[in-house]
Short mmCIF file of C-alpha atoms and ligand atoms in Angstrom, two decimals:
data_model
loop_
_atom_site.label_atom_id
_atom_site.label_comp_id
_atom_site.label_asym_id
_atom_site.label_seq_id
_atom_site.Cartn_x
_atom_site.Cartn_y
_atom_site.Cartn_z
CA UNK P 1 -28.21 11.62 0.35
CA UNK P 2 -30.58 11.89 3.79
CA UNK P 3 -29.08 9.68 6.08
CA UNK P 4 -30.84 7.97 8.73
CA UNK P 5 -28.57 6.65 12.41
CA UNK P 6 -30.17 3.34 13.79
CA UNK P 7 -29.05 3.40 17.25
CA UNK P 8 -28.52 6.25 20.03
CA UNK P 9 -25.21 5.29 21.79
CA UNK P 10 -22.17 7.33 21.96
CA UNK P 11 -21.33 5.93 18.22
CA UNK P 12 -24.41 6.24 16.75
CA UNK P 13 -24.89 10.00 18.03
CA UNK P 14 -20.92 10.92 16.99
CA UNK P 15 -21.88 9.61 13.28
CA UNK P 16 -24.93 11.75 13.08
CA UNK P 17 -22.73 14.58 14.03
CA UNK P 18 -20.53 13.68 10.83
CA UNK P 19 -23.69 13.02 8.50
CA UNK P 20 -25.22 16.50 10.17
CA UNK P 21 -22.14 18.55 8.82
CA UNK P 22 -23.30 21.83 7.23
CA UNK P 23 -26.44 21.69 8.66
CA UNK P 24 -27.47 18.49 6.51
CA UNK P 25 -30.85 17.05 8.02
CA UNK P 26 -30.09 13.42 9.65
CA UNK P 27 -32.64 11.09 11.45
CA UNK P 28 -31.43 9.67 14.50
CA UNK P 29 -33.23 6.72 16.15
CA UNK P 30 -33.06 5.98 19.90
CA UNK P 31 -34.37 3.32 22.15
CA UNK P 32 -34.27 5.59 25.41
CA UNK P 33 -36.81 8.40 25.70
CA UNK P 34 -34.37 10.50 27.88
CA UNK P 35 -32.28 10.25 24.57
CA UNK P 36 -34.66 11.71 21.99
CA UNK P 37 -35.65 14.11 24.24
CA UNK P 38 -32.14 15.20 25.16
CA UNK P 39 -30.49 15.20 21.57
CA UNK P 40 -34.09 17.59 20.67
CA UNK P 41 -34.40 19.48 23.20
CA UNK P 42 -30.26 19.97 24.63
CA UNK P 43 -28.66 19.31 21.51
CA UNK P 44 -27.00 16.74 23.39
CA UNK P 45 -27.14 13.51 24.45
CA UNK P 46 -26.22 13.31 27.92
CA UNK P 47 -26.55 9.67 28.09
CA UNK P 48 -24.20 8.06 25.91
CA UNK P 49 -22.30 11.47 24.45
CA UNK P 50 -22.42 14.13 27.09
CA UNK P 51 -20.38 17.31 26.58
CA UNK P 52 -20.72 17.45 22.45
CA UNK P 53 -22.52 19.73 21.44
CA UNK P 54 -25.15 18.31 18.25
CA UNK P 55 -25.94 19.75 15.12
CA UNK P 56 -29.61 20.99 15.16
CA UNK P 57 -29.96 19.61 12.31
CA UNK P 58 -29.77 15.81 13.85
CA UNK P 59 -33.82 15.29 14.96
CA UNK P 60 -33.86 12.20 17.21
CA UNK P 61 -37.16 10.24 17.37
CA UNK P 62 -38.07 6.47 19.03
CA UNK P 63 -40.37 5.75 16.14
CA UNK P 64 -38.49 3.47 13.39
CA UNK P 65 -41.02 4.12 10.94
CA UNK P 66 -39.23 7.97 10.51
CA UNK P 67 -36.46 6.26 8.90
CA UNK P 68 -38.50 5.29 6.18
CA UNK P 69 -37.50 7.19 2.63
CA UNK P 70 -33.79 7.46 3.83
CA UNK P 71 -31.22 6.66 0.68
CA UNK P 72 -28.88 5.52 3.32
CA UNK P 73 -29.23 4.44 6.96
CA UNK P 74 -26.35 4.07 9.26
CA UNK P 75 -27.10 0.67 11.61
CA UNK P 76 -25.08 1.31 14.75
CA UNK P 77 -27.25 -1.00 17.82
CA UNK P 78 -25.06 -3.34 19.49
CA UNK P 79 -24.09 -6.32 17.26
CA UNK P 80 -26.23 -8.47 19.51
CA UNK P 81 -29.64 -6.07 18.70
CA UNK P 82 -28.97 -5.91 15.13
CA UNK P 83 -31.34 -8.32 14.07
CA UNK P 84 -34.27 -6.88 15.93
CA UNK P 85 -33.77 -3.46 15.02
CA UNK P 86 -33.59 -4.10 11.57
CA UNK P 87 -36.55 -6.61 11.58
CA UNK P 88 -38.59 -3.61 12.68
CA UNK P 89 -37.07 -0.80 10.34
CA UNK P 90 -39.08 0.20 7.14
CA UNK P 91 -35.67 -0.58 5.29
CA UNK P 92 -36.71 -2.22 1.75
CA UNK P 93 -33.60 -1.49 -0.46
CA UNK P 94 -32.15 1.46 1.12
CA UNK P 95 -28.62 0.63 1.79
CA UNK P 96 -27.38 -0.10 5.13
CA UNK P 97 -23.87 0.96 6.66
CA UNK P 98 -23.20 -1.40 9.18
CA UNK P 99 -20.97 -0.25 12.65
CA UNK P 100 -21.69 -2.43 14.86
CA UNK P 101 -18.78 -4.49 15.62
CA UNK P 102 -19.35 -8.03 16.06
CA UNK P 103 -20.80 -11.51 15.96
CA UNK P 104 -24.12 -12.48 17.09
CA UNK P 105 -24.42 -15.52 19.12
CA UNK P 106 -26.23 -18.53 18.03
CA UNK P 107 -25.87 -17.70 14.41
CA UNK P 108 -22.39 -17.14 14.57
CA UNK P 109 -22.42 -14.36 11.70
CA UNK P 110 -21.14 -11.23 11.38
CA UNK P 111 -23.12 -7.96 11.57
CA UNK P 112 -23.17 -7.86 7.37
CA UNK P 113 -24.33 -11.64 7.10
CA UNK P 114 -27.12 -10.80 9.87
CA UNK P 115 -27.99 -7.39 8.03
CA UNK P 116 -28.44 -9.82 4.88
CA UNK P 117 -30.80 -12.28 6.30
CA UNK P 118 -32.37 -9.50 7.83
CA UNK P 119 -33.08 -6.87 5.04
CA UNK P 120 -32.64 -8.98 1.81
CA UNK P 121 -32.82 -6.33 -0.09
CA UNK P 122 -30.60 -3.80 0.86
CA UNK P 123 -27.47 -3.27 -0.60
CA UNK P 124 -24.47 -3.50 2.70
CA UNK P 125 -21.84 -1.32 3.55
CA UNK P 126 -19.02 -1.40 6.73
CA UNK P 127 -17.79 1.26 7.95
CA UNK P 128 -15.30 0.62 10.59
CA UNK P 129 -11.88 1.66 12.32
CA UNK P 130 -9.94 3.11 15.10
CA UNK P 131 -12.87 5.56 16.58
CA UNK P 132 -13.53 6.60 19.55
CA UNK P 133 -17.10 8.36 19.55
CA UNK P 134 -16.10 11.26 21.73
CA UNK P 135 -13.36 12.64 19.34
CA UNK P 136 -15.03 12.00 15.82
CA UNK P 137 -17.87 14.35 17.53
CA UNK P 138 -14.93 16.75 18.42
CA UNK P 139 -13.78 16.47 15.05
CA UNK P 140 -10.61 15.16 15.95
CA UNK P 141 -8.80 13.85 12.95
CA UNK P 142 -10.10 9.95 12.12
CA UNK P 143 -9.79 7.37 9.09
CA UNK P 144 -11.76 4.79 9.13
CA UNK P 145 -12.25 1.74 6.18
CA UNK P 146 -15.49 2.03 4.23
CA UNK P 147 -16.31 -1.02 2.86
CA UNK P 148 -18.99 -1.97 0.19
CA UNK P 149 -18.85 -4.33 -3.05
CA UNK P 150 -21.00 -1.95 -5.14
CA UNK P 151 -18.21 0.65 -6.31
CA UNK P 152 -20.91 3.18 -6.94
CA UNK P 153 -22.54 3.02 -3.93
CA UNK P 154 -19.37 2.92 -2.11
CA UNK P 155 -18.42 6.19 -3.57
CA UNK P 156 -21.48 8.35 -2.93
CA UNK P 157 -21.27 6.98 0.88
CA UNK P 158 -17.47 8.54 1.19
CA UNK P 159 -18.75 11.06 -0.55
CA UNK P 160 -21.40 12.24 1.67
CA UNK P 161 -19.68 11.10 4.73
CA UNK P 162 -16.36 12.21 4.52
CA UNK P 163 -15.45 14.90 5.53
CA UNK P 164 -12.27 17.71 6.39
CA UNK P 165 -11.18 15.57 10.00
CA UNK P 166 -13.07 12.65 8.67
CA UNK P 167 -11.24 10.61 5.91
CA UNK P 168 -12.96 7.56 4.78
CA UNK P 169 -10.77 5.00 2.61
CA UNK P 170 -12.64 2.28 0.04
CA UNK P 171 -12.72 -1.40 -0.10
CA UNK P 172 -14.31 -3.93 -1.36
CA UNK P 173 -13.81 -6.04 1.33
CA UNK P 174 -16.73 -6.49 4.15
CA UNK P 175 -16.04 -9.79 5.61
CA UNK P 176 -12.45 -8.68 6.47
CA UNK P 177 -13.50 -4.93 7.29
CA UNK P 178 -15.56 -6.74 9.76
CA UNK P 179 -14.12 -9.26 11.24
CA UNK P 180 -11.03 -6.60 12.47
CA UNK P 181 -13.81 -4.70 14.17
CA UNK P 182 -15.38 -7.99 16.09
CA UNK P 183 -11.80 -9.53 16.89
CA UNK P 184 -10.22 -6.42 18.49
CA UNK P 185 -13.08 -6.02 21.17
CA UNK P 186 -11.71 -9.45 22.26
CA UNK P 187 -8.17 -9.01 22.24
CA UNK P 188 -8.89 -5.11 24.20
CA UNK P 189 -10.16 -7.14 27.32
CA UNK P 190 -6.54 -9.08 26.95
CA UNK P 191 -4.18 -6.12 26.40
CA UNK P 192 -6.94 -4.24 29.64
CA UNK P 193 -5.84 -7.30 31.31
CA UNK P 194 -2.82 -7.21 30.99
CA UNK P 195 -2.16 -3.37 32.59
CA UNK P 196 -4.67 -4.71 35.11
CA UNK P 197 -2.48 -7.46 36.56
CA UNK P 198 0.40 -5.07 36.70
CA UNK P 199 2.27 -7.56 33.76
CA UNK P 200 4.10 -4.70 31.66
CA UNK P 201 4.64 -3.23 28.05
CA UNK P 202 6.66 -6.17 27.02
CA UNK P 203 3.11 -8.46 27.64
CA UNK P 204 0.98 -5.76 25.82
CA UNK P 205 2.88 -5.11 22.95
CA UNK P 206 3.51 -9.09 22.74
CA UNK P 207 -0.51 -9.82 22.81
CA UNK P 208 -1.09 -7.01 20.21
CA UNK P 209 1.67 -9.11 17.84
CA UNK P 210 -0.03 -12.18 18.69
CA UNK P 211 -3.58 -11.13 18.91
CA UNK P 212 -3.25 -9.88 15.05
CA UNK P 213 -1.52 -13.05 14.29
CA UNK P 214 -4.73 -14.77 15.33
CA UNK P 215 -7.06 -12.30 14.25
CA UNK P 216 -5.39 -12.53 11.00
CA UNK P 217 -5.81 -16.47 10.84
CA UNK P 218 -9.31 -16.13 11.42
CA UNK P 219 -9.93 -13.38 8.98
CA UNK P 220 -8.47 -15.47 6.01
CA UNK P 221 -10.14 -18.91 6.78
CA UNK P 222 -13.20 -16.40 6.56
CA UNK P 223 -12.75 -14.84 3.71
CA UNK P 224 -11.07 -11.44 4.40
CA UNK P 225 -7.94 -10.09 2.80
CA UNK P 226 -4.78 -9.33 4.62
CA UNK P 227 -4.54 -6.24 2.94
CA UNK P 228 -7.92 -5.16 5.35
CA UNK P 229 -6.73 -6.93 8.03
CA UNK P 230 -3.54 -4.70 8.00
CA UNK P 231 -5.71 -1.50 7.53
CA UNK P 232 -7.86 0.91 9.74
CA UNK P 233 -10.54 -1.45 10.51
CA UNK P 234 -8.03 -4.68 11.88
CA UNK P 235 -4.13 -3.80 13.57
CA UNK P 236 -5.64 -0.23 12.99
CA UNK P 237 -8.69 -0.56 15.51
CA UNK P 238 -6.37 -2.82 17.54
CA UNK P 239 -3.82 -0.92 18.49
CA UNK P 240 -6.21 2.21 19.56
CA UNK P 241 -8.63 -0.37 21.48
CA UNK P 242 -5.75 -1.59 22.74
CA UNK P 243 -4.12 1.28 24.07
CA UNK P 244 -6.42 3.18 26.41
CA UNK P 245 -9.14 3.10 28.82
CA UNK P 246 -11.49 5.21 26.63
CA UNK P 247 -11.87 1.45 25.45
CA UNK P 248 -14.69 0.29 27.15
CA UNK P 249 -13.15 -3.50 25.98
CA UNK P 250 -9.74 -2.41 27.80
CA UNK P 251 -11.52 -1.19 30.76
CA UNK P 252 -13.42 -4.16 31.01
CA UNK P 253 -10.15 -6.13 30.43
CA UNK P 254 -8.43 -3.73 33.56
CA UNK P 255 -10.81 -4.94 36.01
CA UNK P 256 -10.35 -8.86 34.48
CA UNK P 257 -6.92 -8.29 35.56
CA UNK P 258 -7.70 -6.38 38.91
CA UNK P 259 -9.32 -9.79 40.06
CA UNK P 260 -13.16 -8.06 39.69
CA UNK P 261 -15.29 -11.04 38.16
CA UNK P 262 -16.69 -10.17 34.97
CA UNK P 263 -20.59 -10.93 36.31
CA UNK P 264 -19.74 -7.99 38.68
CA UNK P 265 -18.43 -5.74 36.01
CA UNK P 266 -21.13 -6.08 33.41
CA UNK P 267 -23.67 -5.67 35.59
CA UNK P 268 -25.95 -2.36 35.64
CA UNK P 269 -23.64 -1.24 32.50
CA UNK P 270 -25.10 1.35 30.52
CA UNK P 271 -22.90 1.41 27.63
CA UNK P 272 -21.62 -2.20 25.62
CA UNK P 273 -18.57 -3.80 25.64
CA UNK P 274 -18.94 -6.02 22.41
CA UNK P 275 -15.99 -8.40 23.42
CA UNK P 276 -17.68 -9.48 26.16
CA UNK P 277 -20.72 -11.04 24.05
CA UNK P 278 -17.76 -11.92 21.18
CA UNK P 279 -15.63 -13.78 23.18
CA UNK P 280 -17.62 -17.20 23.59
CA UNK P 281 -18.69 -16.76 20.00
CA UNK P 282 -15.32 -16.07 18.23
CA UNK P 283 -13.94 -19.03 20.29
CA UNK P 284 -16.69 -21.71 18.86
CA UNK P 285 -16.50 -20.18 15.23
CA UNK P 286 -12.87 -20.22 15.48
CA UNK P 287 -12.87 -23.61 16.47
CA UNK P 288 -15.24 -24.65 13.75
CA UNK P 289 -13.24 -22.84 11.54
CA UNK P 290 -10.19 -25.05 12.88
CA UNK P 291 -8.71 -21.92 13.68
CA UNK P 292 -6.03 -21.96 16.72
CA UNK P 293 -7.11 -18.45 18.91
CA UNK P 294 -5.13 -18.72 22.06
CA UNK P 295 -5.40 -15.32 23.36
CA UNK P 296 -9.32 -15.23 22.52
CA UNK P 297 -9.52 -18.86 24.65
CA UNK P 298 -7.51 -17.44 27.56
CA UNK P 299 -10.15 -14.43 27.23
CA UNK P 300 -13.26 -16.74 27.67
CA UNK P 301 -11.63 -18.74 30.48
CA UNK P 302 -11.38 -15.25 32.29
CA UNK P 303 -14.64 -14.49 31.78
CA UNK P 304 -15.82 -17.22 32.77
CA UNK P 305 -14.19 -16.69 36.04
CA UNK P 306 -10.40 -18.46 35.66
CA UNK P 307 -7.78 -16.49 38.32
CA UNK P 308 -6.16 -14.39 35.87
CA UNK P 309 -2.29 -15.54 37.47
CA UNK P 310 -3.32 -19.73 36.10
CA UNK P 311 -4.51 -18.21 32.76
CA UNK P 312 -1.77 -16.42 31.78
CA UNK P 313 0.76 -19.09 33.28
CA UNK P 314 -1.01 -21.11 30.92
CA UNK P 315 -0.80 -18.92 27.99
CA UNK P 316 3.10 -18.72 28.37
CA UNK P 317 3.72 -22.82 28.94
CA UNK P 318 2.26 -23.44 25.62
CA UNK P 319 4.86 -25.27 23.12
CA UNK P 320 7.16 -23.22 21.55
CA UNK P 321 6.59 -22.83 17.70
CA UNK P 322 7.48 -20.79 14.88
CA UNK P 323 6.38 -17.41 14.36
CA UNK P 324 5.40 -17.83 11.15
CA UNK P 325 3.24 -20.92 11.70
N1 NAD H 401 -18.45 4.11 21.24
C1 NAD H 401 -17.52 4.05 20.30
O1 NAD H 401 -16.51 4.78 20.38
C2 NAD H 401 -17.69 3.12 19.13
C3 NAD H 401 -16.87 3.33 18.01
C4 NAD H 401 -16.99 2.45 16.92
C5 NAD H 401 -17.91 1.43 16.96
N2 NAD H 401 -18.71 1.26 18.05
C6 NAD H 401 -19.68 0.18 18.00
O2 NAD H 401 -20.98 0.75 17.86
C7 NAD H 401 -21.95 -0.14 18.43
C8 NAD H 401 -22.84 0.67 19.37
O3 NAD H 401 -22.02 1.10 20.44
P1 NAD H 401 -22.20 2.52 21.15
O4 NAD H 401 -20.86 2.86 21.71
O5 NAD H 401 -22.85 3.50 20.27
O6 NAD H 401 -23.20 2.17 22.33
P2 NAD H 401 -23.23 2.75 23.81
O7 NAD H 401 -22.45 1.85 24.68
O8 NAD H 401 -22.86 4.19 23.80
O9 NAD H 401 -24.76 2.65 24.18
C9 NAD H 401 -25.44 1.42 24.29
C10 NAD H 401 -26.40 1.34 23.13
O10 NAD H 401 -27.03 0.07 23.17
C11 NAD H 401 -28.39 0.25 22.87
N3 NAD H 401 -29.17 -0.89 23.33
C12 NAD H 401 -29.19 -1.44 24.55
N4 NAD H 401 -30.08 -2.46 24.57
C13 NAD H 401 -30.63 -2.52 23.33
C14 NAD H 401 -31.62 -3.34 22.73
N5 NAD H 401 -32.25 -4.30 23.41
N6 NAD H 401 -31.93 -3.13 21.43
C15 NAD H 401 -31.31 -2.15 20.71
N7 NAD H 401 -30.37 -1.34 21.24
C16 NAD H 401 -30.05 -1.53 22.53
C17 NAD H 401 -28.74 1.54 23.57
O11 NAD H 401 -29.94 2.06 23.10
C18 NAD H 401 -27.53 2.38 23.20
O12 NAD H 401 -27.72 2.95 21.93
C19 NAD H 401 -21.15 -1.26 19.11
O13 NAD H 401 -21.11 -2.36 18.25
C20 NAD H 401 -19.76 -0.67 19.25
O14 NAD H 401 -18.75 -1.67 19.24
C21 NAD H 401 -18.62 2.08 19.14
O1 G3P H 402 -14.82 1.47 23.60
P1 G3P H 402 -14.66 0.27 22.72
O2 G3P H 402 -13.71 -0.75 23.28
O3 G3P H 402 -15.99 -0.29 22.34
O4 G3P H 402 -13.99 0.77 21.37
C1 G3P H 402 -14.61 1.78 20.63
C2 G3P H 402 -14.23 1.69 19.16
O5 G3P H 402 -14.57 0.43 18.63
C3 G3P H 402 -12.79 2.02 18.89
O6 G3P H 402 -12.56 2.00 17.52
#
């Protein structure tokens, strides 16, 4: 299978690595000309990856048109760019893996339902879990949920993508594969906030409980099985993202809690924090959804500028209630 990588982030240049094992030839796509020239001409890219070194077999270029005659092509721009990019790839029916974790404003849909409106024809797949970029391009040990409805298809993509530190595991699932990806970006900033303000284990490990409670609500009103939302790609992804500030989501969420606004934060950033452009959109699909999301409202209020002392004070007055409920 040649395997084409939509995007030149950190992500997008750690999963060429993967597809590039054994010397395997992979087409890598990137926006910045500093990146093509560095992934060519360094074998790294300094930008968004520096200090891997790349397979010389991954040949970045800026012109989407190379990815044409792929069978597969990775799609791994920010949720936000998805749409673009793929309105300008030569994709037909090649099958798409999707990364990107999110949900684009406006539309409210996630990365897959974009990717269908998008490319009508190609058949979708998800791949998505607890992975940060910089050790899947060490080839530190990783599992991650591949999901895809066509069995067949679904197969040949493990097949070609897993590898000896790189275990893939099948569903059939993509709403639910997704929507653990897009939720935990949110909940990060929460649990970064959280170790920002000084407010203890106790708080994180409570918001992680909580935050899967609600990213679990959401996930079944929308389709998703708990059975994913358990796996890699939901309390999987959460409790890495949620852990450690090689999160971009949790660093973002440490500042929150530091008292930094988030206008302040975001600005001149290089590299994406998803939950950032999630936050306001989870909140009004939740709520559309008639979905209760407490932690992902107390998110947006902070973003939107809310002292971080009257938001959580606010989080911990609500009514008691059952666990369960
Ligand atoms: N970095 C990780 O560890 C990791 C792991 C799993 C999933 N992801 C997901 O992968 C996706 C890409 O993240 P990343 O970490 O590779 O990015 P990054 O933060 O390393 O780099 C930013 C990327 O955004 C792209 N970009 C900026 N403006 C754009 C535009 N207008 N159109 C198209 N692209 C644009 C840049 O070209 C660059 O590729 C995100 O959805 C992220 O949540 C990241
Ligand atoms: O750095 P973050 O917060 O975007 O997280 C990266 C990956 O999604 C972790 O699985």
């Amino acid at each position: 299978m040649r395997i084409g990588v939509i995007g030149g982030g950190a992500w997008g240049t750690a999963l060429a690595q993967v597809a590039a094992r054994g010397g395997q030839p992979v087409t890598l796509w990137a926006r910045e000309p500093e990146v093509i020239e560095s992934v060519n001409g360094l074998h790294e890219n300094r930008q968004f990856l520096a200090g891997v070194r790349l397979s010389e077999s991954i040949r970045a270029t800026g012109d989407l048109a190379d990815l044409a005659d792929h069978d597969a092509l990775l799609v791994v721009a920010p949720a936000q760019h998805v749409r673009a990019v793929l309105g300008a790839a030569p994709i037909g029916s090649t099958p798409l893996v999707l990364c990107a974790k999110g949900i684009e404003a406006g539309s409210r849909l996630l990365v897959g339902e974009v990717a269908r409106q998008a490319a009508p024809d190609a058949p979708i797949a998800v791949l998505s879990g607890p992975t940060f970029a910089h050790e899947v391009a060490a080839g530190k040990p990783t599992a991650v949920t591949l999901a895809c409805e066509d069995e067949d298809l679904r197969a040949r993509l493990a097949e070609r993508l897993a590898g000896p530190a790189f275990r893939t595991y099948g569903s059939a699932d993509v709403i639910g594969a997704e929507i653990g990806g897009a939720v935990k970006n949110v909940l990060a900033i929460a649990c970064g906030v959280v170790e920002g303000a000084g407010l203890g284990l106790n708080a994180r490990a409570a918001l992680i409980a909580r935050g899967f409670a609600e990213m679990t609500r959401f996930g079944l009103a929308r389709g998703g099985l708990a059975e994913t939302l358990t796996g890699l790609s939901g309390l999987g992804d959460l409790v890495l993202t949620c852990s450690s500030t090689n999160s971009r989501n949790f660093s973002l969420g440490v500042g929150l809690g530091q008292g930094r606004s988030a206008a302040e934060l975001l600005a001149d950033r290089k590299t994406v924090a998803e939950g950032a452009f999630t936050a306001p959109v989870l909140r009004d699909a939740a709520a559309e959804a008639g979905v209760e999301m407490p932690v992902t409202a107390a998110v947006n209020t902070l973003l939107e500028g809310a002292p971080v002392q009257r938001v959580v004070e606010a989080l911990l007055s609500r009514p008691l209630r059952e666990e369960q409920a």
